[in-house]
Short mmCIF file of C-alpha atoms and ligand atoms in Angstrom, two decimals:
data_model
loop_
_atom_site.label_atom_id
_atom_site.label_comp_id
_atom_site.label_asym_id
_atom_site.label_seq_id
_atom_site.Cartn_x
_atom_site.Cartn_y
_atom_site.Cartn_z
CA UNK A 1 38.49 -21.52 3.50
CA UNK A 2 36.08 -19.65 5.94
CA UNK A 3 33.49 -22.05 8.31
CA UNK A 4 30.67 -23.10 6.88
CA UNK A 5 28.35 -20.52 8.80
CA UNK A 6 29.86 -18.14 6.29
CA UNK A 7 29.29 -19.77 3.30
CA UNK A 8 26.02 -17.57 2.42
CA UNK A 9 27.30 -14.83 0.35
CA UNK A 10 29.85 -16.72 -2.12
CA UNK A 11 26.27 -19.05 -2.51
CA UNK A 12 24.64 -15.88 -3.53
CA UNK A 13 27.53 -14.73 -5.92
CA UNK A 14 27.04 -18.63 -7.45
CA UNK A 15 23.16 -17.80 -7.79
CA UNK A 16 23.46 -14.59 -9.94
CA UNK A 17 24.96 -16.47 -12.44
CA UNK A 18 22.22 -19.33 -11.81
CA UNK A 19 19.16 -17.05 -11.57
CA UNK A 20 19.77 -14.86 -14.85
CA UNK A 21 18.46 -17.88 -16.57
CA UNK A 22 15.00 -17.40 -14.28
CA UNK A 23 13.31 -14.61 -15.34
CA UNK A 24 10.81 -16.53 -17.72
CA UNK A 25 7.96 -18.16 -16.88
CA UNK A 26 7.30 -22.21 -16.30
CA UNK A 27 9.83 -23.73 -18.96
CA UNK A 28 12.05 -26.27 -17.01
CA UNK A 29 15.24 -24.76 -15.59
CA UNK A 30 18.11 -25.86 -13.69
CA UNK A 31 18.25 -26.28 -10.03
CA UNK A 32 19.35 -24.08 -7.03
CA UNK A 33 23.30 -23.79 -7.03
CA UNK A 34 25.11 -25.97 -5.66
CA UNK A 35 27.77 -25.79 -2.72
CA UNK A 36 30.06 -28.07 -4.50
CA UNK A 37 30.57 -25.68 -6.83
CA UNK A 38 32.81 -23.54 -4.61
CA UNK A 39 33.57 -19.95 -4.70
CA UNK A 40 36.27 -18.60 -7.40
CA UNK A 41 38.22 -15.23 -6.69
CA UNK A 42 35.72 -13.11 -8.56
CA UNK A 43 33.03 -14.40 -5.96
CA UNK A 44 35.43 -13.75 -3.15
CA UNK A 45 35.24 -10.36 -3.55
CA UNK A 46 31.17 -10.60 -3.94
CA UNK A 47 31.72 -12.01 -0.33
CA UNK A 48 33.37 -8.90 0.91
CA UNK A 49 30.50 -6.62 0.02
CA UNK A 50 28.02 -5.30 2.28
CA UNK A 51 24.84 -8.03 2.78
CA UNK A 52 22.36 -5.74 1.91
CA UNK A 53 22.17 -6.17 -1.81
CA UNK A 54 19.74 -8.34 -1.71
CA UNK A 55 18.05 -9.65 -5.50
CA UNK A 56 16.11 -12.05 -7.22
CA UNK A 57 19.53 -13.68 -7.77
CA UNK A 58 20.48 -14.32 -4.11
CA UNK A 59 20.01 -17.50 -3.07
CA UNK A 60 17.08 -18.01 -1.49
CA UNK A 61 17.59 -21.75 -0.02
CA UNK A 62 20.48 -20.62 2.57
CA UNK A 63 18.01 -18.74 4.81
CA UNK A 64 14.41 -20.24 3.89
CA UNK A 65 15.38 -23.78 4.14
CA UNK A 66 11.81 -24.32 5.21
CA UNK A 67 10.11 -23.13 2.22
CA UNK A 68 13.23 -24.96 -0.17
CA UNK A 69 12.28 -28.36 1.12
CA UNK A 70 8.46 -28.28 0.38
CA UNK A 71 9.94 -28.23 -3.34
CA UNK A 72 10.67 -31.80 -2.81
CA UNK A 73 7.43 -32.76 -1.39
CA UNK A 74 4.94 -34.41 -3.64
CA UNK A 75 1.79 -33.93 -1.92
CA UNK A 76 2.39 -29.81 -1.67
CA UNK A 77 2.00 -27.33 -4.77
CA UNK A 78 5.85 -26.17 -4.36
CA UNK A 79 6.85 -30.19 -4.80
CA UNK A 80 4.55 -30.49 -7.95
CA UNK A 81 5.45 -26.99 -9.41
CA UNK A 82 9.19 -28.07 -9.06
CA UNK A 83 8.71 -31.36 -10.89
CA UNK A 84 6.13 -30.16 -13.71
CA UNK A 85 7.40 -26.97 -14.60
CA UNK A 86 10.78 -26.88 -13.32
CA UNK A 87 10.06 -23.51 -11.36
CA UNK A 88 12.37 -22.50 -8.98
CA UNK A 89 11.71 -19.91 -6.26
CA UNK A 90 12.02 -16.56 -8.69
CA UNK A 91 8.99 -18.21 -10.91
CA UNK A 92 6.63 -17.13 -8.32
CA UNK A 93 8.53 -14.66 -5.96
CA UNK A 94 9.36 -12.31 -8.78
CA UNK A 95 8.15 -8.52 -7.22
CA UNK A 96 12.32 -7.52 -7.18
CA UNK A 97 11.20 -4.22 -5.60
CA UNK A 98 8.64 -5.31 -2.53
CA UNK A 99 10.82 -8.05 -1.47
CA UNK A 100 13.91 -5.84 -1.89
CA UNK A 101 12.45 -4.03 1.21
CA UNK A 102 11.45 -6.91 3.11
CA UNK A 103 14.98 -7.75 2.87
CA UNK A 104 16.68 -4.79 4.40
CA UNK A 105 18.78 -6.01 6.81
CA UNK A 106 18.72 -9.63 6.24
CA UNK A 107 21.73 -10.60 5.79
CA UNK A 108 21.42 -14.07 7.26
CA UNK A 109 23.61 -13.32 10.67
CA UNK A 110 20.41 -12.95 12.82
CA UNK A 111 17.56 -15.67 13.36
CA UNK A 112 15.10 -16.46 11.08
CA UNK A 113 11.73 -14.88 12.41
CA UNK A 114 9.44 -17.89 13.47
CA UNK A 115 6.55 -16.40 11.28
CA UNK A 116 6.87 -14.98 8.57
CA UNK A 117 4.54 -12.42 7.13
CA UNK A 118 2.06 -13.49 4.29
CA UNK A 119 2.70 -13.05 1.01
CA UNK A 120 1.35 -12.74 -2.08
CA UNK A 121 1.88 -14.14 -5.58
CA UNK A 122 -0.46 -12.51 -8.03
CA UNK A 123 -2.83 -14.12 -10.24
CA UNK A 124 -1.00 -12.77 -12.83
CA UNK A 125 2.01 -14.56 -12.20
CA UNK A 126 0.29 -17.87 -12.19
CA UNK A 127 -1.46 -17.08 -15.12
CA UNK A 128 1.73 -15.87 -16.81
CA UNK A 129 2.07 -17.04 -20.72
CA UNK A 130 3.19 -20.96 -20.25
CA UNK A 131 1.81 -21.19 -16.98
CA UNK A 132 -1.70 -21.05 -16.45
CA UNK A 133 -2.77 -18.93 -18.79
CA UNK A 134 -6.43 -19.24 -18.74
CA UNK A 135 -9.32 -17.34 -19.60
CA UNK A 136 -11.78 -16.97 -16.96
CA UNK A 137 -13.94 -19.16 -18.82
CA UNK A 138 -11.25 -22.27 -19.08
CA UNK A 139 -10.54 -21.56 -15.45
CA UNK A 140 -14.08 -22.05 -14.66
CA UNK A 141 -14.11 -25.46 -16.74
CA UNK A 142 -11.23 -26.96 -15.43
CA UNK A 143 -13.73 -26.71 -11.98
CA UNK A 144 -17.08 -26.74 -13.07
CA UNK A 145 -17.39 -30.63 -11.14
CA UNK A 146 -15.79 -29.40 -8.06
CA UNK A 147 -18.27 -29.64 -5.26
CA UNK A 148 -15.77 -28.63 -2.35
CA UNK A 149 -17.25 -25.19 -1.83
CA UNK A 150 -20.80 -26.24 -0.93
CA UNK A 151 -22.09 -24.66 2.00
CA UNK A 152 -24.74 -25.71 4.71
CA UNK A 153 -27.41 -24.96 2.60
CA UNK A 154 -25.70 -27.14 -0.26
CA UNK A 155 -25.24 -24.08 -2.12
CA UNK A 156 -21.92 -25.22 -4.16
CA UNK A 157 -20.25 -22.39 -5.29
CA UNK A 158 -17.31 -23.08 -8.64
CA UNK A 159 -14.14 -22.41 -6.77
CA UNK A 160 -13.20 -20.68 -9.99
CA UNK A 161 -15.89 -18.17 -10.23
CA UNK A 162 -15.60 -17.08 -6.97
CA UNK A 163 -12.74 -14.08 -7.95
CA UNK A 164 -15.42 -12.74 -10.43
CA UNK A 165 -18.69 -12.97 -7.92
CA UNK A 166 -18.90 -9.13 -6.48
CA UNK A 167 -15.92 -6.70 -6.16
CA UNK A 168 -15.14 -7.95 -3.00
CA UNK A 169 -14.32 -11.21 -3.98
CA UNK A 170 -11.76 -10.24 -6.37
CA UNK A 171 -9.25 -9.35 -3.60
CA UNK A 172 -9.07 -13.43 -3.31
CA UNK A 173 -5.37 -14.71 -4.63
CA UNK A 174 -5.02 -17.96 -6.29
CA UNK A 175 -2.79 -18.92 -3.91
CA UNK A 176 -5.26 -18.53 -0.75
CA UNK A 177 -7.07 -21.60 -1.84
CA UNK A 178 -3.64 -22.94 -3.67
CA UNK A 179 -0.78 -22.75 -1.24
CA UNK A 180 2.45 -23.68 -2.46
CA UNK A 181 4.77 -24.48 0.63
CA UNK A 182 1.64 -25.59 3.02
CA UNK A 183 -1.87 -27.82 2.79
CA UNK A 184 -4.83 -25.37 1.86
CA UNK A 185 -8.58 -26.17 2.11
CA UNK A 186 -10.81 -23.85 -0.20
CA UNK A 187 -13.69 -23.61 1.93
CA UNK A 188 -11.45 -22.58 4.72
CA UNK A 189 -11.06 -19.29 2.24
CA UNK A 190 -14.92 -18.21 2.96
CA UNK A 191 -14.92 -18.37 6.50
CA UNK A 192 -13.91 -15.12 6.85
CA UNK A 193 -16.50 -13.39 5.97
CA UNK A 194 -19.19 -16.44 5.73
CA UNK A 195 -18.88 -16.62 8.87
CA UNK A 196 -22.20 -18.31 9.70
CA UNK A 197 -21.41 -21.16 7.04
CA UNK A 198 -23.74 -19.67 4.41
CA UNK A 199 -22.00 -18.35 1.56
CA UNK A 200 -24.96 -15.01 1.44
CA UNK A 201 -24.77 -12.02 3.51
CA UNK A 202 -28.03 -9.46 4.23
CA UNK A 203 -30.31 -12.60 4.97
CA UNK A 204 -30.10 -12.58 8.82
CA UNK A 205 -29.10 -9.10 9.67
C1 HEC B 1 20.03 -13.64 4.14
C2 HEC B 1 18.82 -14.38 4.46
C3 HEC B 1 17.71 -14.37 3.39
C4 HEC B 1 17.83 -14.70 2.05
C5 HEC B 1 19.08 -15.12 1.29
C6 HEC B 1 16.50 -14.58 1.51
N1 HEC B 1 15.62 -14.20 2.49
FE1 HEC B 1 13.61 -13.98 2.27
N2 HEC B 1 13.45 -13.35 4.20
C7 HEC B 1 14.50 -13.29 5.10
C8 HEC B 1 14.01 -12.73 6.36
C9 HEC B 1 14.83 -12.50 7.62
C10 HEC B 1 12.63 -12.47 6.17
C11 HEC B 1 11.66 -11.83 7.15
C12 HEC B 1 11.74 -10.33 7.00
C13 HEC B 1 10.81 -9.63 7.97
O1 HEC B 1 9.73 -10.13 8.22
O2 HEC B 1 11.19 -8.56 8.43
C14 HEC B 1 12.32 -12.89 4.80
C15 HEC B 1 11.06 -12.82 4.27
C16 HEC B 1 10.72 -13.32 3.01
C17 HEC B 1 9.38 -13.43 2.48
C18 HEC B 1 8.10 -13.10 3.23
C19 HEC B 1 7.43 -11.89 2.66
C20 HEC B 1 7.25 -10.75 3.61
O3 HEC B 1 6.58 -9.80 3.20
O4 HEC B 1 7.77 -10.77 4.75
C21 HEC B 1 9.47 -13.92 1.21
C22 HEC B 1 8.34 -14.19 0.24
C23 HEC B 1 10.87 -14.13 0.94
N3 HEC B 1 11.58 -13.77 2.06
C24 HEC B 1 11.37 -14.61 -0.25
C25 HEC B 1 12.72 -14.75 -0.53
C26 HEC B 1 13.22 -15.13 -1.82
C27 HEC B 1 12.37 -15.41 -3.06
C28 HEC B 1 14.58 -15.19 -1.71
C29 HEC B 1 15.60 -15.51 -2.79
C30 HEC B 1 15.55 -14.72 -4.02
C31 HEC B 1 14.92 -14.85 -0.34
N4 HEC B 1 13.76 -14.58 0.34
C32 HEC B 1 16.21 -14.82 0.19
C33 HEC B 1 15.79 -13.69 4.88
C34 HEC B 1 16.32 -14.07 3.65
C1 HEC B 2 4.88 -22.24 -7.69
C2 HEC B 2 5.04 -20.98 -7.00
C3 HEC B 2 6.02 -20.87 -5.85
C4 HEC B 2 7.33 -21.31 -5.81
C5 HEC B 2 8.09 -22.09 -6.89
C6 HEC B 2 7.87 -20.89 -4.54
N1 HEC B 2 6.91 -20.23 -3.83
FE1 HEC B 2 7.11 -19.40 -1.98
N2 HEC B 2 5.14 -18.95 -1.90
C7 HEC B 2 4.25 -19.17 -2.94
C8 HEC B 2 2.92 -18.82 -2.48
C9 HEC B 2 1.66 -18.90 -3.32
C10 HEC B 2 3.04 -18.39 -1.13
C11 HEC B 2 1.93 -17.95 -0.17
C12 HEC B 2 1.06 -19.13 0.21
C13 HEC B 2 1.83 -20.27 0.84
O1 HEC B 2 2.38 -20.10 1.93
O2 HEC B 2 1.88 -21.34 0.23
C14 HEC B 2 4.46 -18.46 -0.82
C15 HEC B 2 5.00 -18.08 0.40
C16 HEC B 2 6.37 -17.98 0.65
C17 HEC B 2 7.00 -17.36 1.80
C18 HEC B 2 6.28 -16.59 2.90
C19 HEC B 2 6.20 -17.34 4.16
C20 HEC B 2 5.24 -18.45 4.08
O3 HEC B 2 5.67 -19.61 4.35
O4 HEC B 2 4.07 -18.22 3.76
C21 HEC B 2 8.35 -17.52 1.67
C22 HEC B 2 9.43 -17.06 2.63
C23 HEC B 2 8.58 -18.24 0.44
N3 HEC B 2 7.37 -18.49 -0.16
C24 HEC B 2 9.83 -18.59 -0.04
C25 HEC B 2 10.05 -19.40 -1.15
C26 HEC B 2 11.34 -19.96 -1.50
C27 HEC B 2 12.61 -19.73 -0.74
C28 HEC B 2 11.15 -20.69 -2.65
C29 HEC B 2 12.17 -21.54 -3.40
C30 HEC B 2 12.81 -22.59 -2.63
C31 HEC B 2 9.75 -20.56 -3.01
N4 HEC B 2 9.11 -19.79 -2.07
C32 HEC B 2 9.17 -21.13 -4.13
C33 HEC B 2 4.56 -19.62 -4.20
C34 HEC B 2 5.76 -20.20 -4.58
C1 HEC B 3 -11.81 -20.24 -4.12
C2 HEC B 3 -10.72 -21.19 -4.23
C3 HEC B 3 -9.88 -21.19 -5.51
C4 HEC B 3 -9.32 -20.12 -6.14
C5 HEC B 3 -9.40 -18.65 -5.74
C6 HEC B 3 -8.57 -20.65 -7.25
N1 HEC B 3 -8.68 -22.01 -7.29
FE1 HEC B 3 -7.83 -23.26 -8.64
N2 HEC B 3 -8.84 -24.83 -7.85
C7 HEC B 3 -9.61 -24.79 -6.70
C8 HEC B 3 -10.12 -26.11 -6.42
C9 HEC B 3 -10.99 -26.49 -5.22
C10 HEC B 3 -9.64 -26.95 -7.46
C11 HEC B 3 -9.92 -28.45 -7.65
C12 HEC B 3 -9.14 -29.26 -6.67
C13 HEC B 3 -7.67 -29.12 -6.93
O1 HEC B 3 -7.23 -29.50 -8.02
O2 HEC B 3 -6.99 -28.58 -6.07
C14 HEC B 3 -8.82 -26.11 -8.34
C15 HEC B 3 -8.14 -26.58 -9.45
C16 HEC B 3 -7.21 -25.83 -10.17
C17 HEC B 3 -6.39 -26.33 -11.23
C18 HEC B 3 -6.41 -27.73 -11.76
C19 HEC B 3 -5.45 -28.57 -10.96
C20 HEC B 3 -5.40 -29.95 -11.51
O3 HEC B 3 -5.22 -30.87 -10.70
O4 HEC B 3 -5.56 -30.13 -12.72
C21 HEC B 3 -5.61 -25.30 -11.67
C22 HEC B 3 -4.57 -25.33 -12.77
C23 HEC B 3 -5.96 -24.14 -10.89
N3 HEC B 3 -6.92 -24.50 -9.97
C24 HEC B 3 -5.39 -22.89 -11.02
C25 HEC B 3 -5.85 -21.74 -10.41
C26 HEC B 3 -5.39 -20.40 -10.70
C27 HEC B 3 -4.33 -20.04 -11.72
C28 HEC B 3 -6.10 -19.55 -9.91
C29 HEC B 3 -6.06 -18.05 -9.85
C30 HEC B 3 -6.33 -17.36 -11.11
C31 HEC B 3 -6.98 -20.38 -9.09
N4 HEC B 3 -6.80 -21.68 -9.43
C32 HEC B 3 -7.84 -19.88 -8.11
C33 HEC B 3 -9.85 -23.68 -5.92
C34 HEC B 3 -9.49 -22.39 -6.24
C1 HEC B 4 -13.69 -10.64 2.06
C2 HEC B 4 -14.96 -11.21 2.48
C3 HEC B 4 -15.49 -12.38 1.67
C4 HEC B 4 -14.86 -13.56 1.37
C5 HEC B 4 -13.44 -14.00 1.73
C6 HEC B 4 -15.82 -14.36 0.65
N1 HEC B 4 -16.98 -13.67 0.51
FE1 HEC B 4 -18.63 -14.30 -0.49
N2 HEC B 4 -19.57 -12.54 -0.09
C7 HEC B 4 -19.05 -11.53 0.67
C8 HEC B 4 -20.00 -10.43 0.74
C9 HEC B 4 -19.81 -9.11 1.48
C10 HEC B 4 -21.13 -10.83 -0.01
C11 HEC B 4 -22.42 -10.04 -0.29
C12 HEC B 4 -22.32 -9.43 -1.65
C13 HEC B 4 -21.30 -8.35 -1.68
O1 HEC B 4 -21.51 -7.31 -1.01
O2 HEC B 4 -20.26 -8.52 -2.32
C14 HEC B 4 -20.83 -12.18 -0.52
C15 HEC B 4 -21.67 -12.90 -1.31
C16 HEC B 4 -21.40 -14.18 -1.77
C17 HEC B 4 -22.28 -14.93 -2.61
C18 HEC B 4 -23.58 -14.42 -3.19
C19 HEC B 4 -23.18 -13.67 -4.45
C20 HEC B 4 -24.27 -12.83 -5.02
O3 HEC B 4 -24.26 -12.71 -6.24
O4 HEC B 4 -25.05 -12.28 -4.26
C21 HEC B 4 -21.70 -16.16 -2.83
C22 HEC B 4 -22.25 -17.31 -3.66
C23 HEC B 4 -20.45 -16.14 -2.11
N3 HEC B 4 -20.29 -14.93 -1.50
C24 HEC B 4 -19.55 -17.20 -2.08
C25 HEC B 4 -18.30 -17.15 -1.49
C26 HEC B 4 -17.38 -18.26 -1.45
C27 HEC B 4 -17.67 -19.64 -2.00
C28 HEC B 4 -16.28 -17.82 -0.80
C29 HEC B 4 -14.99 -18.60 -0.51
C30 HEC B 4 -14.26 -19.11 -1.65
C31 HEC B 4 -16.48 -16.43 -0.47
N4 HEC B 4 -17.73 -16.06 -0.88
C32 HEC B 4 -15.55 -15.63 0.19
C33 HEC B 4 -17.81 -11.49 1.26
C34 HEC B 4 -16.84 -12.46 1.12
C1 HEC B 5 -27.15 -17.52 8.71
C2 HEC B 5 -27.27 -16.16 9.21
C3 HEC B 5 -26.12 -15.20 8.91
C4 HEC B 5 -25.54 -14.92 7.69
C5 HEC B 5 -25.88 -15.52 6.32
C6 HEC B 5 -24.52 -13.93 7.92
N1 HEC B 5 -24.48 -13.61 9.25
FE1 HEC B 5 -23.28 -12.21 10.12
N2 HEC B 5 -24.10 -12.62 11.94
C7 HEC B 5 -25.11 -13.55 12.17
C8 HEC B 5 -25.41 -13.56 13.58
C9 HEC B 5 -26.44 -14.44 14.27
C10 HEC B 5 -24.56 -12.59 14.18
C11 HEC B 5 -24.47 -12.19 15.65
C12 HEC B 5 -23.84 -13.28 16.49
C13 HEC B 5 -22.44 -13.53 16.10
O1 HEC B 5 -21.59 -12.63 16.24
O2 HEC B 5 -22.14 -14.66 15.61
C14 HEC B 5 -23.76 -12.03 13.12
C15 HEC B 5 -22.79 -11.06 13.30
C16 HEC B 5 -22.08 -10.45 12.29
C17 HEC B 5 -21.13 -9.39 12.48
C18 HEC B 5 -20.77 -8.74 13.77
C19 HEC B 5 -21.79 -7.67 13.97
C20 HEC B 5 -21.54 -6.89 15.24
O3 HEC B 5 -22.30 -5.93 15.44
O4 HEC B 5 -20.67 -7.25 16.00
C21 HEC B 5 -20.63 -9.06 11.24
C22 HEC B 5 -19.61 -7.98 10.91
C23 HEC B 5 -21.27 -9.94 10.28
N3 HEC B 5 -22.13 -10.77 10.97
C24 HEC B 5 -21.00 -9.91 8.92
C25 HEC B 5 -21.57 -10.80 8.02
C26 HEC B 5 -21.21 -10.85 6.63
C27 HEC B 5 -20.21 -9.94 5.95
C28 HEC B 5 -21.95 -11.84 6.07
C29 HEC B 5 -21.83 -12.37 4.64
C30 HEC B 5 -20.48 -12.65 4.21
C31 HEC B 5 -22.77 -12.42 7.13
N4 HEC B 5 -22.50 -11.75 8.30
C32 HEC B 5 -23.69 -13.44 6.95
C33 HEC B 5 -25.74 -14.32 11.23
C34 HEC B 5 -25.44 -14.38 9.89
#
């Protein structure tokens, strides 16, 4: 049996099996792995491999513990996701390709970095068919009593119209007023750019 410490590529073996179920959308699905499980031969020789073949199937808990254990906290969007819809962290994190290349080299022997880049789910992905597959209309529904994005003028703004204002607002993500593994604040979304509090530009210079 090797130490612990090396434990991180039989768990990914253990997750291929685990994440071909993933691929598809919000329908409940089983859990992350587990270590009980215990590597067989075939996933011995997965260990011996090179790290670097990273996938959607690797499992993603043995090096972003951080990010796993918001998906069993109820007051942040990974908890709730996790209990409502059963995602698991390939729901949302499914671009194979970009974070193929983020993971060059990561092959869990060196630290974590402190800070990790952002990120970005798409809109599309939340709005995938059983998720939150809206029309821009039922999007803008679900918030038309939402007063949080009312500025010092008490201009309120529908959070959910705010993609579709001007071209420039469409670059805003769902997930930049939604986070999933930390507290977000809409209005803190505006800033930015409001940056006088007023959500207008051309008025004072
Ligand atoms: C072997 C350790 C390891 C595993 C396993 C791992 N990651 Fe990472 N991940 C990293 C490291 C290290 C970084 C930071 C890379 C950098 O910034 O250069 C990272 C960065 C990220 C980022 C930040 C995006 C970015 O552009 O930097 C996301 C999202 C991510 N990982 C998702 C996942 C998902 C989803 C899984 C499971 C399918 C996973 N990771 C499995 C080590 C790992
Ligand atoms: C319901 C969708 C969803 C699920 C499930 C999910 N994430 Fe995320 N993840 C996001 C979003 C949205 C962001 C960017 C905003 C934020 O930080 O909340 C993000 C950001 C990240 C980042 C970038 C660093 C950071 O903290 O911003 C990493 C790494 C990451 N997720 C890993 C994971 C891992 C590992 C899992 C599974 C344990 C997971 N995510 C599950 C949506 C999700
Ligand atoms: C400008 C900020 C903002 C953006 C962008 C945004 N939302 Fe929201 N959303 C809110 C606010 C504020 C609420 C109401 C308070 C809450 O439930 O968090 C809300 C509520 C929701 C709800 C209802 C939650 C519930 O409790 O019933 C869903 C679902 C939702 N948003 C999905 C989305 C999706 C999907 C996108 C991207 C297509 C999106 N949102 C983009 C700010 C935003
Ligand atoms: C990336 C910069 C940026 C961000 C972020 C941003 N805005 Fe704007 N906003 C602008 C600019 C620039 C204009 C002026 C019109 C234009 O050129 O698009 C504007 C105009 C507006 C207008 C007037 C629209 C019109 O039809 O003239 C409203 C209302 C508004 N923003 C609300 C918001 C709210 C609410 C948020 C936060 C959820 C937000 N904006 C985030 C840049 C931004
Ligand atoms: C309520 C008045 C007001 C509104 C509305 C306003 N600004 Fe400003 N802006 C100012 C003032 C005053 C300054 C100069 C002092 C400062 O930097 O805060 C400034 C400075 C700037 C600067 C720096 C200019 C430079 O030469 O350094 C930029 C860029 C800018 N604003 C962009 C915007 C954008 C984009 C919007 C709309 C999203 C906006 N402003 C809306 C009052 C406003």
């Amino acid at each position: 049996m090797k130490p612990i410490k090396r434990l991180r590529k039989p768990l990914a073996a253990l997750a291929v099996v685990a994440a071909i179920i993933i691929a598809a959308g919000c329908s409940p699905q089983g859990g992350e792995p587990k270590a009980t499980e215990g590597p067989n031969p075939a996933e011995q020789t997965a260990a011996a491999e090179p790290a670097s073949d990273w996938s959607l199937a690797t499992d993603c808990a043995t090096c972003h513990s951080a990010e796993a254990a918001t998906t069993t906290e109820a007051s942040l969007g990974a908890g709730v996701h996790a209990t409502t819809a059963g995602t698991n962290c390939v729901t949302c994190h499914n671009d194979e390709a970009a974070l193929a290349t983020v993971h060059q080299g990561a092959d869990g022997t060196g630290a974590m970095p402190k800070k990790l880049r952002k990120t970005t789910v798409e809109a599309q992905t939340c709005q995938a068919a059983g998720c939150h597959d809206l029309s821009a209309e039922e999007l803008g529904a679900l918030t038309a009593d939402i007063t949080d994005l009312t500025d010092s003028k008490g201009t309120t703004v529908n959070p959910h119209e705010v993609m579709g204002l001007t071209a420039g607002h469409s670059d805003i993500a769902c997930s930049d007023c939604h986070g999933m593994h930390r507290e977000t604040v809409a209005a803190d979304t505006c800033v930015g750019c409001h940056h006088a509090g007023v959500y207008e530009c051309n008025t004072c210079h």
